[in-house]
XYZ file of C-alpha atoms in Angstrom:
590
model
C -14.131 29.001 14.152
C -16.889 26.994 15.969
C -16.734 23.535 16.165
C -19.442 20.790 16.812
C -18.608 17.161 17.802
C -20.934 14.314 17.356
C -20.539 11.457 19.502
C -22.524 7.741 20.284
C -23.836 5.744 23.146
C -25.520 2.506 23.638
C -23.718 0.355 20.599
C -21.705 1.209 17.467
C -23.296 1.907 14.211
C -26.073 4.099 15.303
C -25.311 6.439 12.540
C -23.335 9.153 13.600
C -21.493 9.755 10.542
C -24.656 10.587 8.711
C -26.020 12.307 11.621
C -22.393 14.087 11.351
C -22.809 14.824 7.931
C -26.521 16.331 7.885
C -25.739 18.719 10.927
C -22.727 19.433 8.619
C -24.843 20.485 4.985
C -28.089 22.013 7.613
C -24.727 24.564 8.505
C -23.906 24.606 4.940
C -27.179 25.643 3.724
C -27.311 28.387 6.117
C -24.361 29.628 4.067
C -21.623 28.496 6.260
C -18.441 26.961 5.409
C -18.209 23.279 6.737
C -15.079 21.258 7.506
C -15.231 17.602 9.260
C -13.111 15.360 11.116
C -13.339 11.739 12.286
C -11.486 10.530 14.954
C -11.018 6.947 15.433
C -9.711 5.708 18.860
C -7.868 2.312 17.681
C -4.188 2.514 17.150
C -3.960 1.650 13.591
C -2.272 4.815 11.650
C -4.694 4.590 9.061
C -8.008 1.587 7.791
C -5.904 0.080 4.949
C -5.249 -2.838 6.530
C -8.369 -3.086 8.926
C -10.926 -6.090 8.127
C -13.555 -4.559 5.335
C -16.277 -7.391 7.264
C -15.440 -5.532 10.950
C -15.017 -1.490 9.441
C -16.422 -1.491 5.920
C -15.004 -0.993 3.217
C -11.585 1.664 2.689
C -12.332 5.300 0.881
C -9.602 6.262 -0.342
C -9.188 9.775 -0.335
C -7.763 11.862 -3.594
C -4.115 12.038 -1.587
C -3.911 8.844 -1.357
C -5.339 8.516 2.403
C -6.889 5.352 3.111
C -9.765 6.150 5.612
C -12.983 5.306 7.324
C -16.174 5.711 4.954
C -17.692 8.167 7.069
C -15.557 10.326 5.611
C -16.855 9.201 1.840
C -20.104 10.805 3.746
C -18.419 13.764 4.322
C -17.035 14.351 1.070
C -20.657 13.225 -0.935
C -23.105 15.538 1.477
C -20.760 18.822 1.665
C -18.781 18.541 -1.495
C -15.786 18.532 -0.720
C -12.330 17.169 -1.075
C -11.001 16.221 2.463
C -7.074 14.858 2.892
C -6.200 12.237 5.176
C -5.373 14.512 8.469
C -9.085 15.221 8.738
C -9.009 11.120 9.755
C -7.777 11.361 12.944
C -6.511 8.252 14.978
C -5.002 7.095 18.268
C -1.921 5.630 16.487
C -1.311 8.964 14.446
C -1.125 10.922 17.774
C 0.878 8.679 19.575
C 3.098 8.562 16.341
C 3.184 12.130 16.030
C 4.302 12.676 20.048
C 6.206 9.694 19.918
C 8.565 11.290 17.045
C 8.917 14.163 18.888
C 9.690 12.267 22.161
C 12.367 11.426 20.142
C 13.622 14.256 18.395
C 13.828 15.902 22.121
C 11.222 18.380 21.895
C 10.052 17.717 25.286
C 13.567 18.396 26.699
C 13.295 15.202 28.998
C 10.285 15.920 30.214
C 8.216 12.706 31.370
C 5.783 12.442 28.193
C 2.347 11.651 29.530
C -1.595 10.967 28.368
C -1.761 14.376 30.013
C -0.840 16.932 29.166
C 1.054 15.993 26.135
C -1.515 13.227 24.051
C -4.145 15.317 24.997
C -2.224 18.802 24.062
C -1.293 16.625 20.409
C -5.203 16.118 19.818
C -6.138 19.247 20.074
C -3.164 20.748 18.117
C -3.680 18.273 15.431
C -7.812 19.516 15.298
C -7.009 23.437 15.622
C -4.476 22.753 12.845
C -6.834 20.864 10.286
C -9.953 22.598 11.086
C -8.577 25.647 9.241
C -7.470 24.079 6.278
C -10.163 25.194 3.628
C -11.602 22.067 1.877
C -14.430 23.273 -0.590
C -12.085 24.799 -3.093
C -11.813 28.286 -1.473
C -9.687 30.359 0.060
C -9.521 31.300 4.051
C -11.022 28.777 7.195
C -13.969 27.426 7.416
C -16.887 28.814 9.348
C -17.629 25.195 11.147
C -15.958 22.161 11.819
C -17.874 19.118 12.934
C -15.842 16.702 14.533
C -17.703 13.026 14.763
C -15.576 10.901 17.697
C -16.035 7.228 16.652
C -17.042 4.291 18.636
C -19.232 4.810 21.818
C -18.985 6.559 25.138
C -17.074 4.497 27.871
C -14.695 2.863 25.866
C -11.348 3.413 26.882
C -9.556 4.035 24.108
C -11.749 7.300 23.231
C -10.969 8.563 27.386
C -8.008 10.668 25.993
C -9.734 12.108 23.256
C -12.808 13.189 25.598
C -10.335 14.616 27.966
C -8.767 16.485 25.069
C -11.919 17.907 23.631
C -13.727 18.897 26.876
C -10.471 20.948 27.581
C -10.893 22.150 24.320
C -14.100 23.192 24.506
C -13.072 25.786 27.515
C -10.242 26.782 25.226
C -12.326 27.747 22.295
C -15.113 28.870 24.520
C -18.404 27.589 25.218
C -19.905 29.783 22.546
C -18.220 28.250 19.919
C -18.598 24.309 20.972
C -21.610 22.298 20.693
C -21.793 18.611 21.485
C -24.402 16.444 19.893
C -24.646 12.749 21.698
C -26.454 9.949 19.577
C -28.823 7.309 21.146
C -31.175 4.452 20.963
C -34.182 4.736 22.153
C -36.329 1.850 21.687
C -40.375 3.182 22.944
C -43.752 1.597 22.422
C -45.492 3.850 19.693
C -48.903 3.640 21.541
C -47.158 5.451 24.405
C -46.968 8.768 22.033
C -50.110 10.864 20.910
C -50.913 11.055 17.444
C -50.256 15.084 17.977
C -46.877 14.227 19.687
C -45.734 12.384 16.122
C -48.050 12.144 13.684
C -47.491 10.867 9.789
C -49.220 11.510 6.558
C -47.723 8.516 4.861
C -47.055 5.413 6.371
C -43.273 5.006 7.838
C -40.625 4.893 4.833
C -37.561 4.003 6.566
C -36.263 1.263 9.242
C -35.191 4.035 11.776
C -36.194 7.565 12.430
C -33.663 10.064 13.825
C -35.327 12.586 16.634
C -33.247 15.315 17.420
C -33.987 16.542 20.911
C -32.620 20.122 20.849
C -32.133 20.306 25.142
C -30.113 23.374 25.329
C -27.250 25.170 23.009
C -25.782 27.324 25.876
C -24.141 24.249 28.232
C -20.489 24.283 28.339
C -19.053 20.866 26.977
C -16.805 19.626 30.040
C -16.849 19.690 33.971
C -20.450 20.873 34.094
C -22.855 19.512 36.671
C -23.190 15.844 36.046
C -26.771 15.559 34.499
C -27.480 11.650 33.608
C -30.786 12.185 30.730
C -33.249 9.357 30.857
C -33.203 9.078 26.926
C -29.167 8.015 27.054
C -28.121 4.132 28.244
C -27.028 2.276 29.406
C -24.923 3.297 32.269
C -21.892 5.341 30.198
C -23.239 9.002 29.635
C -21.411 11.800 28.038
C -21.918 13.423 31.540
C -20.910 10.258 33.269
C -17.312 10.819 31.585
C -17.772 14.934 32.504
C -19.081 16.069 29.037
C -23.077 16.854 28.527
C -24.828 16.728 25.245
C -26.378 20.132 23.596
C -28.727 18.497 21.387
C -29.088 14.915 21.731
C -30.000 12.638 18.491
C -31.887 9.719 19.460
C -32.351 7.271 16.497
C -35.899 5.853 17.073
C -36.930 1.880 16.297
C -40.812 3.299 14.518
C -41.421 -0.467 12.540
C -40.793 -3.796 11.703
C -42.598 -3.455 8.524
C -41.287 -0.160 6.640
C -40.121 -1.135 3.390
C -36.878 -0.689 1.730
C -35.712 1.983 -0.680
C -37.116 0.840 -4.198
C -33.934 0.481 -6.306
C -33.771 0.438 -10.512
C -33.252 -3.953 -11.802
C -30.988 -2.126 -14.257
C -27.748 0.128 -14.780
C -28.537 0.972 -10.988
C -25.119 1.857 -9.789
C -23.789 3.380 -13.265
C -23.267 7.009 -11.558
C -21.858 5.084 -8.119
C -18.926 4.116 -10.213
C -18.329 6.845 -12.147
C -16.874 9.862 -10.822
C -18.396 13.020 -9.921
C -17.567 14.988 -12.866
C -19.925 12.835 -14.804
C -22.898 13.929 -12.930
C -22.328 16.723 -10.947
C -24.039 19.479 -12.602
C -23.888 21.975 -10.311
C -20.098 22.551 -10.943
C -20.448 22.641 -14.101
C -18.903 25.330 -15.889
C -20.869 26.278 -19.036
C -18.854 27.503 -22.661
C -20.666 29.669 -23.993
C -20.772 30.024 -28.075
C -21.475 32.813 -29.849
C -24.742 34.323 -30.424
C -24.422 35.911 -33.647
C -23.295 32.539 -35.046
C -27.504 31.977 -35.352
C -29.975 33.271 -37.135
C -33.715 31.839 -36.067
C -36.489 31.465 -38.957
C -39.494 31.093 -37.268
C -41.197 29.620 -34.407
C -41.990 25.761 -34.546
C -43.021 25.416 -30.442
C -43.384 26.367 -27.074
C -43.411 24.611 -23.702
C -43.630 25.377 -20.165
C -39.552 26.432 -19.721
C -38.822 27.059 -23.604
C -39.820 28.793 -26.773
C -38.718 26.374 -29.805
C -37.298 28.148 -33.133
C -36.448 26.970 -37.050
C -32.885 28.556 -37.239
C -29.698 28.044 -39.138
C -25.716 28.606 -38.870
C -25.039 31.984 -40.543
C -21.528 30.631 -41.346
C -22.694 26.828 -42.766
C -25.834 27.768 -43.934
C -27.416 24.078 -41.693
C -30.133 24.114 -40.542
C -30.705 23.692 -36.476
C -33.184 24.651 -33.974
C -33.068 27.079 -31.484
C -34.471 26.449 -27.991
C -34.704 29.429 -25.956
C -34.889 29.104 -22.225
C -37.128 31.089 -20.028
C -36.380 32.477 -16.696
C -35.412 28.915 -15.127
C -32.821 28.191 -12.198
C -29.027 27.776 -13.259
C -29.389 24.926 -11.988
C -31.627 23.210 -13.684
C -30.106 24.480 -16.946
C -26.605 23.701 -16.158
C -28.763 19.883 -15.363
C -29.950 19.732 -18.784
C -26.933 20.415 -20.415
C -24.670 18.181 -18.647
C -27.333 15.313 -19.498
C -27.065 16.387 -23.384
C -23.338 16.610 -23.009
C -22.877 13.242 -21.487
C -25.523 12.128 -24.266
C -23.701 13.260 -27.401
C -23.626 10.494 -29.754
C -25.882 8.256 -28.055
C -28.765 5.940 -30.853
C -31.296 8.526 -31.753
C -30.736 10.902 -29.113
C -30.959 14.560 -30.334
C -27.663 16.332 -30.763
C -26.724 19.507 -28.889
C -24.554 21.557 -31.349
C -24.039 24.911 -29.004
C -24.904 26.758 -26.062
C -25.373 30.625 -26.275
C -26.005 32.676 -24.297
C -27.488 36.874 -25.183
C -24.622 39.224 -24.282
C -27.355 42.013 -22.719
C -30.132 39.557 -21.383
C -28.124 36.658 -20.278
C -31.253 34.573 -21.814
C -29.526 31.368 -22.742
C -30.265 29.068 -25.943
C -29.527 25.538 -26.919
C -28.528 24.564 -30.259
C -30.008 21.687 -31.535
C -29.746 19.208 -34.723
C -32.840 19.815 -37.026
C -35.304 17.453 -37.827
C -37.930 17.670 -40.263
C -40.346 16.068 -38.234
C -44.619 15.840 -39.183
C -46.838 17.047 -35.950
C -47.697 13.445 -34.269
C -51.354 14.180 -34.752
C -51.278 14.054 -37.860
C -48.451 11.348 -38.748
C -49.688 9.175 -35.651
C -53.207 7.919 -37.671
C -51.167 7.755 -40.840
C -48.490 4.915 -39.773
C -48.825 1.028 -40.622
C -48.110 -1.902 -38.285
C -44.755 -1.796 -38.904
C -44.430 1.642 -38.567
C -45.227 1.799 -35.094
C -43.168 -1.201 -34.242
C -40.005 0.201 -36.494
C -40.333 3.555 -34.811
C -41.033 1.985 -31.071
C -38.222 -0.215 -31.257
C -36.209 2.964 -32.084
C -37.357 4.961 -29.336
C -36.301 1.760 -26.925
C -32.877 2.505 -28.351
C -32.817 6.118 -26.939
C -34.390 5.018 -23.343
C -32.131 2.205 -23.433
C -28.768 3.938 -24.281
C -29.583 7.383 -21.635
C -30.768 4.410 -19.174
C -27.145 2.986 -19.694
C -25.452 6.248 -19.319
C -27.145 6.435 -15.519
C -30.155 8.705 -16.984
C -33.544 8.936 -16.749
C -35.554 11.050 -19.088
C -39.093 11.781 -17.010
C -40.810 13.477 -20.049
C -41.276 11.197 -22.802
C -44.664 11.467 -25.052
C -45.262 11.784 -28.535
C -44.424 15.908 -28.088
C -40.868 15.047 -27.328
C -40.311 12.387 -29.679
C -39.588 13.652 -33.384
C -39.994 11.387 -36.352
C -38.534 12.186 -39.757
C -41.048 9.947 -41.758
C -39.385 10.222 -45.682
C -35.879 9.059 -43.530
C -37.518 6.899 -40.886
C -35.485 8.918 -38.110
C -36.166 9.427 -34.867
C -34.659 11.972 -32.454
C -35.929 11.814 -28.620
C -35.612 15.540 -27.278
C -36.293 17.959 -24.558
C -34.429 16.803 -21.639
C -35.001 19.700 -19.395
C -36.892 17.404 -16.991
C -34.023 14.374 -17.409
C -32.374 13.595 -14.158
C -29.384 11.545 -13.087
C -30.180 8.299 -11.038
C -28.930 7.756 -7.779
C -30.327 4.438 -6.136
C -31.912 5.008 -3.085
C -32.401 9.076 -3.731
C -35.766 10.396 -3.418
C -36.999 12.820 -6.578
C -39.656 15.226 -7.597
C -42.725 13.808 -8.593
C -43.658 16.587 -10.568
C -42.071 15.669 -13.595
C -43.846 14.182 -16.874
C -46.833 15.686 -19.115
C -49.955 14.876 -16.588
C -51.052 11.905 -19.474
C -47.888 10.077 -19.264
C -47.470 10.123 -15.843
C -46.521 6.538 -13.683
C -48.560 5.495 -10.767
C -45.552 5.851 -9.249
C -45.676 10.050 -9.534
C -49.433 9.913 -8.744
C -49.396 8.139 -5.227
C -46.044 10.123 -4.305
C -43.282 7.131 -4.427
C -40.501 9.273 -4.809
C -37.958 7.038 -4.974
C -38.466 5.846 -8.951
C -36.548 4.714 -11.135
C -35.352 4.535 -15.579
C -38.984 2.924 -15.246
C -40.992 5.959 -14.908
C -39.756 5.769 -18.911
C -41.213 2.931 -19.609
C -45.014 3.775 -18.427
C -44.907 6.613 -20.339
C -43.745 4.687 -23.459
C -46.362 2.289 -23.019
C -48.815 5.088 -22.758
C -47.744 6.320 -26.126
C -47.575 2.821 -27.405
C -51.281 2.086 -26.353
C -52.235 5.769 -27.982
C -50.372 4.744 -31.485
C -52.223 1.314 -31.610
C -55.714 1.768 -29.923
C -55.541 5.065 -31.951
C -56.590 6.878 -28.967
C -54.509 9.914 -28.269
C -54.216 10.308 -24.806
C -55.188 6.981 -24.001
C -55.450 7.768 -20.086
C -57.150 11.405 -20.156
C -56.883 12.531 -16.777
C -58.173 16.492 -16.194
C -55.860 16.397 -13.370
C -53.338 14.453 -11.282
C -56.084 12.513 -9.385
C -58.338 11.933 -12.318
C -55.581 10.922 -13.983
C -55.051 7.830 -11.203
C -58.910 7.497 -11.660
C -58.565 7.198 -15.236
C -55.891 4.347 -14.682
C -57.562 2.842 -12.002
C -60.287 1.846 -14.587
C -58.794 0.332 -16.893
C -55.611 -1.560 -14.829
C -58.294 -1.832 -11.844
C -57.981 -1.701 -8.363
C -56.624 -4.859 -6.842
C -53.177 -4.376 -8.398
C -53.142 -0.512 -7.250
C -54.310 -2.024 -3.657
C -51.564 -4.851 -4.254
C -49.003 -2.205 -5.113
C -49.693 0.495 -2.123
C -49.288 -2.427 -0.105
C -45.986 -3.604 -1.596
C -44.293 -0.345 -0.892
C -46.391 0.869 2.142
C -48.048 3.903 0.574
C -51.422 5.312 1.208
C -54.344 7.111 -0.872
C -55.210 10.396 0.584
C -58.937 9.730 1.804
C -60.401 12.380 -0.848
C -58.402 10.359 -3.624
C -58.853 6.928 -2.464
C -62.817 7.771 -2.940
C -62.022 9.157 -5.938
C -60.484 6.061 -7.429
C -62.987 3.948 -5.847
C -63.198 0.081 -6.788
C -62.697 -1.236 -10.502
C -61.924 -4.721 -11.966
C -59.590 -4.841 -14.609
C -60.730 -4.162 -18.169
C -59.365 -6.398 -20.617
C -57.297 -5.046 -23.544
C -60.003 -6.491 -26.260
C -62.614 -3.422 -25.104
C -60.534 -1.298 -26.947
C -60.181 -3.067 -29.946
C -62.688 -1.648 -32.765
C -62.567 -1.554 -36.650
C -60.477 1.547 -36.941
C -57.406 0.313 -35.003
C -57.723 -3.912 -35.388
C -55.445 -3.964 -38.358
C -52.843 -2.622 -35.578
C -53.711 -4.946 -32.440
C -52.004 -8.269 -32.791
C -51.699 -10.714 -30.043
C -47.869 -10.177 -29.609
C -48.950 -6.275 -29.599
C -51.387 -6.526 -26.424
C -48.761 -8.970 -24.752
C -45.818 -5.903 -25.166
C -48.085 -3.257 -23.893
C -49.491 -5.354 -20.610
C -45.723 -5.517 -19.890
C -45.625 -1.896 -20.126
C -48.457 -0.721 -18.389
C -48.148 -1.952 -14.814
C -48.596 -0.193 -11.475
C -45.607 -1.874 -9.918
C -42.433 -0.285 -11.668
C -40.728 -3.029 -11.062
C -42.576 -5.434 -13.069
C -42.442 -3.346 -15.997
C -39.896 -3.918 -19.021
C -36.724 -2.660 -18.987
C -35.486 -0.962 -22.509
C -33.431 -3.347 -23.354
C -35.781 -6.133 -22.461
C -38.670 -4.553 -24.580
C -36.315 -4.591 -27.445
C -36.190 -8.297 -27.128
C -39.993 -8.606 -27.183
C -41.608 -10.955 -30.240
C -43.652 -7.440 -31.201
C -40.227 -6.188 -32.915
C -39.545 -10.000 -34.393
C -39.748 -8.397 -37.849
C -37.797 -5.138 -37.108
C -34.831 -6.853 -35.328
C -34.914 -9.463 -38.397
C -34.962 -6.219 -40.766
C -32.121 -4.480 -39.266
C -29.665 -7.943 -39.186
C -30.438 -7.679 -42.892
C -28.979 -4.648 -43.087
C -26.239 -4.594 -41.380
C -24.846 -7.817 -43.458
C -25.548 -5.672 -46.934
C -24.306 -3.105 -46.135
């Protein structure tokens, strides 16, 4: 077992517990098994009754232990299910040798902070350190221990006592200390080659880890005070020197905030893991022979598309077969149709199979007998395209609900039974879960649908990403221009875009959320005023373009995500007046 302890200087707060909980899933991903422990020097037996406005709020554990947050850290970064003795405090070890002060299993000895408090603490970490909390059997490989508050405070002296003794115990080998700091510097005083960025900053601090030395025992080494620690309490001040020190780095007054969704932004917050976790998902497989395909109706970049039917019912169904593709990303789109099922106009999954020889795994899909877009597209009145948008605002707006964003949507993935007026949004190999403040891939979406968003690299977006792309297909349906932003790559396609939104609002927009053109693109794009929607008005598409119609699609088709419509607000628009009037009729005839 090796162990790692993270402690703090200067002021509380600095962020050890995420500092704490990234040296813990760094270890992870180097295939090591990670336990953690916090250890909080106040003599409360547990936080359930500490002030939320002085600690934070209380995680509750799943036995019941009411403890620290850090510890929610803990459990979201390494996945795992901790108990409440990896919350260690000053009132559970005095409890704990109190009892047995008690019980007489000193045999009158004079109980004292050392060696007994100090002999408790590191019992009490040996012991929990080798209780296995990912869900598998044996110890863990590393247990990173984060001692809470700051050095110099009193309370924590019998702890650091305890754990530089420990450290001697265990060996040096196996103990590394990491100290965290704040280091306020004047950025001028650093060369561009000493830190250099190829973005503007994105967050409010920066953590630097200083790697000094991995090699230094923990306790009673020479007393080394580093420059980069203050004030005056050091880890080696108290006999203790840091390994690697953390120093968490004041870069700007100006970064910007994490970019968070105005809607159903903290639907997978509140619901539990199961819900989203994917990557514990445990797949049932059908059966194979259960299928027969017909032919082949399509193809895409991670899937071959096939007519097929049940040999037992005789329905009809598609067959998606899935190329050579992570498990990860498959078990991703399956959980996302599973959590789906039912949801307005959102394609049903009937099965997943899986070849018994190959392994190649297939979804099994609800058939629609939809008409190729190209040629159903110039076909469709007014009304059809505002019947048949308003039903695709259903599907965004129900998988937005449900925490899920679908990153692919163009007229490909969206199939339209004309002779039943149903729609079916599909292919959701690209949909992802949203997390607010998570960063994601912005290679996602067909290269004509992309958002501004994907094309200047703001990765943390949002269930508005959606909404672009439906205003792209929107503008295509009425304009009858299919793409209506042809880019012949990623940067033309910003170009393209750029001339026709203009530049002042992509300007207005970088500067919003501190993002920069690369110099190449930035000539590229070049300067454009806006081009009103009119220029694309001719006598082909008119009979299509009414006023309320240019009003939906401006709302649509904005660089700043934020601005845009949500779903459920672009089902409100006047554009669907007529549709929404429509359906009430309906419903009260039916």
């Amino acid at each position: 077992m090796k162990y790692v302890l993270v402690t703090g200087g200067v002021v509380s707060g600095l962020g050890k517990g995420v500092t704490a909980s990234s040296i813990g899933l760094l270890l992870q991903a180097c295939g090591l098994r990670v336990t953690s422990i916090k250890i909080d020097p106040y003599l409360n037996t547990d936080a359930g009754t500490m002030s939320p406005f002085e600690h934070g709020e209380v995680f509750v554990l799943d036995d019941g232990g009411e403890v620290d947050l850090d510890l929610g850290n803990y459990e979201r970064f390494l996945d795992s299910t901790l108990t409440r003795d990896n919350n260690l405090t000053t009132g559970k070890i005095y409890q704990a040798v109190i009892d047995k002060e008690r019980k007489g299993d000193y045999l009158g000895r004079t109980v004292q902070v050392v060696p007994h408090i100090t002999d408790a603490i590191q019992e009490w970490i040996e012991r929990v350190a080798n209780v296995p909390v990912d869900g598998k059997e044996g110890p863990p490989d590393v247990c990173v221990i984060e001692l809470g508050g700051t050095i110099g405070d009193i309370e924590s002296m019998p702890f650091i006592e305890a754990l530089g003794q420990f450290s001697y115990k265990v060996g040096p080998g196996n103990f590394c200390l990491v100290h965290v700091s704040l280091v306020p510097f004047f950025v001028f005083f650093f060369s561009s080659s000493f830190i250099s960025f190829q973005s503007p900053p994105r967050r409010r601090f920066l953590l630097l880890c200083a790697v000094l030395t991995l090699r230094a025992p923990l306790a009673h080494s020479p007393i080394r005070r580093s420059p980069l620690v203050a004030p005056t309490e050091t880890p080696a001040s108290v006999g203790i020197d840091p390994d690697p020190l953390a120093a968490e780095i004041s870069v700007s007054d100006q970064t910007r905030a994490m970019s968070k969704a105005r809607v159903y932004t903290d639907v997978n917050v509140v619901r539990s893991k199961d819900y989203w976790d994917y990557e514990s998902l445990n797949v049932q497989w059908g059966e194979q022979d259960e299928y027969e395909v017909v032919r082949k109706v399509g193809r895409g970049k991670y899937s071959e598309v096939f007519e097929g039917f049940n040999v037992n019912t005789k329905e009809k169904c598609i067959v998606k077969i899935l190329k050579p593709v992570k498990k990860k990303k498959i078990r991703r789109e399956i959980k996302i149709l599973q959590n789906l099922c039912g949801g307005t106009n959102i394609v049903k999954l009937f099965d997943v199979v899986r070849d018994e020889h190959s392994k190649t795994p297939s979804l099994i899909f609800e058939y629609v007998n939809s008409t190729d877009f190209k040629l159903l597209y110039p076909t469709l009145t007014d009304y059809d395209i505002r019947y048949y948008i308003f039903e695709l605002l259903k599907a965004l707006d129900y998988c937005h609900s449900q925490g899920i964003m679908h990153r692919d949507v163009k007229p490909h993935n969206v199939m339209i039974d004309h002779e039943l007026r149903k729609l079916r949004l599909i292919d959701w190999g690209l949909a992802e879960f949203y997390h607010p403040g998570k960063e994601y891939n912005v290679r996602v979406a067909s290269r004509y649908f992309k958002g501004p968003e994907l094309l200047v690299d703001l990765q943390d977006y949002d269930y508005s990403l959606d909404m672009w792309s439906l205003g792209c297909m929107f503008a295509g349906m009425i304009f009858r221009k299919e793409p209506f932003f042809y880019g012949h790559d990623n940067q033309d396609q910003l170009v393209k875009i750029a001339k026709v939104l203009g530049t002042d609002d992509l300007n207005a927009y970088l500067d919003k959320y501190q993002l920069e053109l690369e110099p190449q693109l930035e000539a590229l794009v070049g300067r454009h005023s806006r081009k009103p929607w009119s220029k694309f008005i001719n006598a082909d598409n008119q009979h299509l373009v009414s006023p309320e119609a240019i009003d939906f699609l401006d709302k649509l088709l904005r660089y700043d995500h934020q601005d845009r419509l949500t779903a459920k607000e672009a089902m409100a628009h006047a554009y669907f007046s007529q549709v929404r009037a429509a359906e009430t009729s309906r419903m009260r005839s039916q």
